[in-house]
């Protein structure tokens, strides 16, 4: 049985005061979340605040990116070991905003997967097609390429120690969610792709959906057999909405 994971991707939002309030709100309501594992990924500078407030609670925390390097002259970068210093469990890698605005290639994302794994972090590995790719009928080709890049680089067993987040780029922050059927279809395809290498890894692998997931559509998405949780952007900035999505996994 795969335990659902609902992770908040706060992106570049918040202030110290706002983050304190959001963390307090999540902490106050997390006891009502029965089934899902809950995690938040704040901007780097707020991670110590997340650690201070969330240590000893049921909420895990993580980063939104990491460097492929372990240390050295890489101005502006943050190493996996630094995230571990603040007890991060997770790190998002390969988010479409990083692929688009920072030109992150499949190869670089695969290197980041390895760097995260080596540092003892659980990568939340994001994949997904653009609208143009969907309309050209190449969704499966695109996600297969993205998944294969990590399998080829790290091996399927290592992939299995991470989490995949399927986020159709056209659904991120647009209010347009994939229908539960559209999402399920791609999730099943991804699991099948992994199963071709290792049925055991595929069976245990959590595949999250991301892209305009909200309290109003979470239950339907999470009810699908291959959707094992969510990566939540906009709706994770409101403690009530975020917790409602986490509770939607209760069934
Ligand atoms: P969204 O973002 O929920 O705001 O669409 C999801 C994500 O980018 O992880």
Tab-separated table of C-alpha atoms and ligand atoms in Angstrom:
chain	number	residue	atom	x	y	z
A	1	UNK	CA	0.000	0.000	0.000
A	2	UNK	CA	1.390	3.383	-0.981
A	3	UNK	CA	0.900	6.096	1.635
A	4	UNK	CA	-0.289	9.263	-0.115
A	5	UNK	CA	1.973	12.295	0.129
A	6	UNK	CA	0.678	15.847	-0.081
A	7	UNK	CA	3.516	18.351	-0.419
A	8	UNK	CA	3.234	22.136	-0.548
A	9	UNK	CA	5.474	23.916	-3.026
A	10	UNK	CA	5.522	27.471	-1.727
A	11	UNK	CA	7.664	28.691	-4.654
A	12	UNK	CA	9.009	32.247	-4.107
A	13	UNK	CA	6.174	33.409	-1.867
A	14	UNK	CA	5.901	34.670	1.670
A	15	UNK	CA	7.643	36.773	4.280
A	16	UNK	CA	8.964	35.738	7.666
A	17	UNK	CA	5.754	36.876	9.344
A	18	UNK	CA	3.573	35.176	6.726
A	19	UNK	CA	5.574	31.951	6.885
A	20	UNK	CA	5.218	31.844	10.675
A	21	UNK	CA	1.479	32.212	10.370
A	22	UNK	CA	1.181	29.590	7.635
A	23	UNK	CA	3.300	27.084	9.566
A	24	UNK	CA	1.258	27.684	12.717
A	25	UNK	CA	-1.980	27.131	10.773
A	26	UNK	CA	-0.758	23.860	9.265
A	27	UNK	CA	0.553	22.649	12.622
A	28	UNK	CA	-2.739	23.431	14.313
A	29	UNK	CA	-4.800	21.325	11.892
A	30	UNK	CA	-2.501	18.476	10.903
A	31	UNK	CA	-3.889	16.056	13.501
A	32	UNK	CA	-7.055	15.755	11.428
A	33	UNK	CA	-5.076	14.454	8.466
A	34	UNK	CA	-5.372	10.723	8.911
A	35	UNK	CA	-4.000	9.057	5.814
A	36	UNK	CA	-1.605	11.326	3.975
A	37	UNK	CA	1.943	12.192	4.804
A	38	UNK	CA	2.253	15.996	4.784
A	39	UNK	CA	5.271	18.073	3.738
A	40	UNK	CA	6.041	21.702	2.937
A	41	UNK	CA	8.809	23.120	0.748
A	42	UNK	CA	9.448	26.773	1.659
A	43	UNK	CA	12.033	29.046	0.029
A	44	UNK	CA	15.530	28.179	1.348
A	45	UNK	CA	15.811	31.062	3.785
A	46	UNK	CA	12.621	30.025	5.607
A	47	UNK	CA	13.686	26.401	6.063
A	48	UNK	CA	15.187	27.045	9.549
A	49	UNK	CA	11.834	28.537	10.570
A	50	UNK	CA	10.020	25.462	9.232
A	51	UNK	CA	12.402	23.233	11.162
A	52	UNK	CA	11.907	25.245	14.361
A	53	UNK	CA	8.130	25.020	14.121
A	54	UNK	CA	7.645	21.571	12.621
A	55	UNK	CA	10.227	19.432	14.437
A	56	UNK	CA	8.337	16.791	16.400
A	57	UNK	CA	5.103	17.262	14.407
A	58	UNK	CA	3.707	15.044	11.632
A	59	UNK	CA	4.746	17.587	8.978
A	60	UNK	CA	8.007	17.069	7.064
A	61	UNK	CA	9.817	19.833	5.190
A	62	UNK	CA	12.121	20.152	2.226
A	63	UNK	CA	13.801	22.409	-0.328
A	64	UNK	CA	12.649	23.436	-3.790
A	65	UNK	CA	15.929	22.731	-5.558
A	66	UNK	CA	19.536	21.785	-4.849
A	67	UNK	CA	22.936	22.004	-6.482
A	68	UNK	CA	24.472	19.070	-8.319
A	69	UNK	CA	27.707	19.949	-6.531
A	70	UNK	CA	28.614	19.006	-2.972
A	71	UNK	CA	30.413	22.256	-2.096
A	72	UNK	CA	32.689	24.884	-3.568
A	73	UNK	CA	32.698	27.990	-5.701
A	74	UNK	CA	29.096	27.922	-6.936
A	75	UNK	CA	27.684	31.307	-6.010
A	76	UNK	CA	24.022	31.248	-5.127
A	77	UNK	CA	23.699	27.468	-4.960
A	78	UNK	CA	22.634	25.299	-2.024
A	79	UNK	CA	24.012	21.792	-1.473
A	80	UNK	CA	22.000	18.760	-0.422
A	81	UNK	CA	24.138	18.423	2.725
A	82	UNK	CA	23.058	21.944	3.718
A	83	UNK	CA	19.404	20.949	3.416
A	84	UNK	CA	20.134	17.886	5.522
A	85	UNK	CA	21.748	20.179	8.144
A	86	UNK	CA	18.250	21.569	8.653
A	87	UNK	CA	16.649	18.107	8.676
A	88	UNK	CA	14.981	18.463	5.303
A	89	UNK	CA	13.463	15.152	4.235
A	90	UNK	CA	12.467	16.117	0.698
A	91	UNK	CA	13.738	18.230	-2.165
A	92	UNK	CA	11.803	19.148	-5.306
A	93	UNK	CA	13.832	18.672	-8.463
A	94	UNK	CA	13.147	19.369	-12.118
A	95	UNK	CA	10.133	21.598	-11.530
A	96	UNK	CA	8.912	22.980	-14.855
A	97	UNK	CA	9.657	26.535	-13.683
A	98	UNK	CA	13.302	25.539	-13.252
A	99	UNK	CA	13.330	23.655	-16.532
A	100	UNK	CA	11.869	26.706	-18.302
A	101	UNK	CA	13.434	29.723	-16.569
A	102	UNK	CA	16.786	28.140	-15.679
A	103	UNK	CA	17.169	25.885	-18.697
A	104	UNK	CA	17.445	22.734	-16.626
A	105	UNK	CA	17.879	19.780	-18.957
A	106	UNK	CA	16.811	16.183	-18.370
A	107	UNK	CA	20.496	15.385	-17.849
A	108	UNK	CA	20.948	18.077	-15.180
A	109	UNK	CA	17.752	16.986	-13.429
A	110	UNK	CA	19.042	13.402	-13.403
A	111	UNK	CA	22.290	14.652	-11.839
A	112	UNK	CA	20.245	16.509	-9.230
A	113	UNK	CA	18.335	13.315	-8.497
A	114	UNK	CA	21.639	11.575	-7.770
A	115	UNK	CA	22.922	14.504	-5.692
A	116	UNK	CA	19.739	14.500	-3.598
A	117	UNK	CA	19.815	10.753	-3.109
A	118	UNK	CA	23.495	10.819	-2.123
A	119	UNK	CA	22.802	13.546	0.424
A	120	UNK	CA	20.063	11.453	2.037
A	121	UNK	CA	17.156	13.502	0.700
A	122	UNK	CA	14.049	12.113	-0.987
A	123	UNK	CA	13.745	13.776	-4.407
A	124	UNK	CA	10.294	14.878	-5.535
A	125	UNK	CA	11.051	14.541	-9.219
A	126	UNK	CA	8.782	16.666	-11.439
A	127	UNK	CA	7.874	15.778	-15.000
A	128	UNK	CA	5.154	16.873	-17.392
A	129	UNK	CA	4.313	18.027	-20.886
A	130	UNK	CA	3.558	21.521	-22.201
A	131	UNK	CA	0.240	22.377	-23.843
A	132	UNK	CA	1.885	22.291	-27.249
A	133	UNK	CA	3.269	18.823	-26.560
A	134	UNK	CA	-0.135	17.571	-25.366
A	135	UNK	CA	-1.845	19.004	-28.426
A	136	UNK	CA	0.739	17.356	-30.676
A	137	UNK	CA	-0.076	14.011	-29.049
A	138	UNK	CA	3.394	13.468	-27.602
A	139	UNK	CA	2.600	13.539	-23.856
A	140	UNK	CA	3.725	9.942	-23.330
A	141	UNK	CA	6.884	10.448	-25.340
A	142	UNK	CA	7.797	13.490	-23.231
A	143	UNK	CA	7.210	11.937	-19.809
A	144	UNK	CA	8.933	8.718	-20.918
A	145	UNK	CA	12.007	10.722	-21.934
A	146	UNK	CA	12.004	12.561	-18.601
A	147	UNK	CA	11.649	9.373	-16.538
A	148	UNK	CA	14.179	7.442	-18.626
A	149	UNK	CA	16.774	10.196	-18.086
A	150	UNK	CA	16.737	9.434	-14.347
A	151	UNK	CA	16.556	5.658	-14.782
A	152	UNK	CA	19.502	5.719	-17.206
A	153	UNK	CA	21.535	7.929	-14.899
A	154	UNK	CA	20.745	6.462	-11.477
A	155	UNK	CA	19.105	3.102	-12.064
A	156	UNK	CA	15.510	2.115	-11.408
A	157	UNK	CA	16.150	1.144	-7.765
A	158	UNK	CA	17.369	4.659	-6.971
A	159	UNK	CA	14.403	6.165	-8.818
A	160	UNK	CA	12.234	4.059	-6.512
A	161	UNK	CA	13.657	5.846	-3.488
A	162	UNK	CA	12.231	9.104	-4.744
A	163	UNK	CA	8.752	10.340	-5.534
A	164	UNK	CA	7.531	11.382	-8.993
A	165	UNK	CA	5.285	14.415	-9.442
A	166	UNK	CA	3.403	14.486	-12.721
A	167	UNK	CA	2.648	18.140	-13.391
A	168	UNK	CA	1.248	18.993	-16.815
A	169	UNK	CA	2.834	22.385	-17.469
A	170	UNK	CA	-0.446	23.759	-18.864
A	171	UNK	CA	-2.156	23.072	-15.534
A	172	UNK	CA	0.400	24.761	-13.263
A	173	UNK	CA	-0.910	27.984	-11.759
A	174	UNK	CA	-3.470	28.330	-14.549
A	175	UNK	CA	-6.582	27.122	-12.753
A	176	UNK	CA	-6.890	24.440	-15.470
A	177	UNK	CA	-6.618	21.054	-13.816
A	178	UNK	CA	-6.157	17.853	-15.732
A	179	UNK	CA	-9.339	15.829	-15.393
A	180	UNK	CA	-8.955	12.849	-13.059
A	181	UNK	CA	-9.145	10.606	-16.154
A	182	UNK	CA	-6.451	12.547	-18.024
A	183	UNK	CA	-4.177	12.467	-14.991
A	184	UNK	CA	-4.825	8.783	-14.249
A	185	UNK	CA	-3.987	7.876	-17.828
A	186	UNK	CA	-0.561	9.496	-17.637
A	187	UNK	CA	0.109	8.210	-14.106
A	188	UNK	CA	-0.650	4.657	-15.260
A	189	UNK	CA	1.640	5.157	-18.243
A	190	UNK	CA	4.471	6.364	-15.976
A	191	UNK	CA	4.016	3.432	-13.606
A	192	UNK	CA	4.034	1.064	-16.591
A	193	UNK	CA	7.233	2.611	-17.888
A	194	UNK	CA	8.921	1.997	-14.527
A	195	UNK	CA	7.373	-1.487	-14.272
A	196	UNK	CA	9.071	-2.479	-17.516
A	197	UNK	CA	12.356	-2.113	-15.600
A	198	UNK	CA	11.141	-3.281	-12.198
A	199	UNK	CA	7.584	-4.280	-11.260
A	200	UNK	CA	8.448	-4.060	-7.538
A	201	UNK	CA	9.780	-0.509	-7.806
A	202	UNK	CA	6.745	0.522	-9.862
A	203	UNK	CA	4.349	-0.936	-7.305
A	204	UNK	CA	5.901	0.990	-4.408
A	205	UNK	CA	6.560	4.264	-6.266
A	206	UNK	CA	4.462	7.258	-5.259
A	207	UNK	CA	3.332	9.341	-8.225
A	208	UNK	CA	1.850	12.689	-7.188
A	209	UNK	CA	-0.327	14.913	-9.353
A	210	UNK	CA	0.386	18.646	-9.500
A	211	UNK	CA	-1.301	21.493	-11.362
A	212	UNK	CA	-4.120	23.603	-9.915
A	213	UNK	CA	-5.052	20.985	-7.324
A	214	UNK	CA	-7.514	22.520	-4.874
A	215	UNK	CA	-9.910	21.465	-2.103
A	216	UNK	CA	-12.683	21.255	-4.729
A	217	UNK	CA	-10.953	18.790	-7.071
A	218	UNK	CA	-8.515	16.938	-4.784
A	219	UNK	CA	-10.793	14.071	-3.700
A	220	UNK	CA	-11.630	13.033	-7.270
A	221	UNK	CA	-7.997	13.115	-8.334
A	222	UNK	CA	-6.770	11.284	-5.240
A	223	UNK	CA	-9.400	8.564	-5.693
A	224	UNK	CA	-7.680	7.388	-8.880
A	225	UNK	CA	-5.651	4.211	-8.417
A	226	UNK	CA	-2.328	5.581	-9.692
A	227	UNK	CA	-2.528	9.051	-8.101
A	228	UNK	CA	-0.680	8.825	-4.803
A	229	UNK	CA	-0.913	12.391	-3.571
A	230	UNK	CA	-0.341	15.919	-4.755
A	231	UNK	CA	2.263	18.618	-5.196
A	232	UNK	CA	0.388	21.792	-4.395
A	233	UNK	CA	1.448	25.295	-5.413
A	234	UNK	CA	-1.070	28.130	-5.014
A	235	UNK	CA	-3.442	26.294	-2.668
A	236	UNK	CA	-0.591	25.397	-0.294
A	237	UNK	CA	-0.208	29.063	0.691
A	238	UNK	CA	-3.470	28.922	2.631
A	239	UNK	CA	-3.370	26.600	5.632
A	240	UNK	CA	-7.092	25.815	5.424
A	241	UNK	CA	-6.998	24.945	1.727
A	242	UNK	CA	-3.805	22.954	2.080
A	243	UNK	CA	-5.172	20.922	4.985
A	244	UNK	CA	-8.432	20.337	3.130
A	245	UNK	CA	-6.428	18.794	0.262
A	246	UNK	CA	-4.426	16.684	2.733
A	247	UNK	CA	-7.703	15.473	4.277
A	248	UNK	CA	-9.155	14.666	0.853
A	249	UNK	CA	-6.715	11.754	0.809
A	250	UNK	CA	-8.576	10.266	3.793
A	251	UNK	CA	-11.126	8.955	1.317
B	1	LIG	P1	-0.219	25.052	-8.697
B	1	LIG	O1	1.342	24.640	-8.762
B	1	LIG	O2	-0.850	24.147	-7.659
B	1	LIG	O3	-0.221	26.479	-8.274
B	1	LIG	O4	-0.779	24.831	-10.056
B	1	LIG	C1	1.761	23.319	-8.665
B	1	LIG	C2	3.269	23.271	-8.782
B	1	LIG	O5	3.824	24.047	-9.575
B	1	LIG	O6	3.942	22.476	-8.096
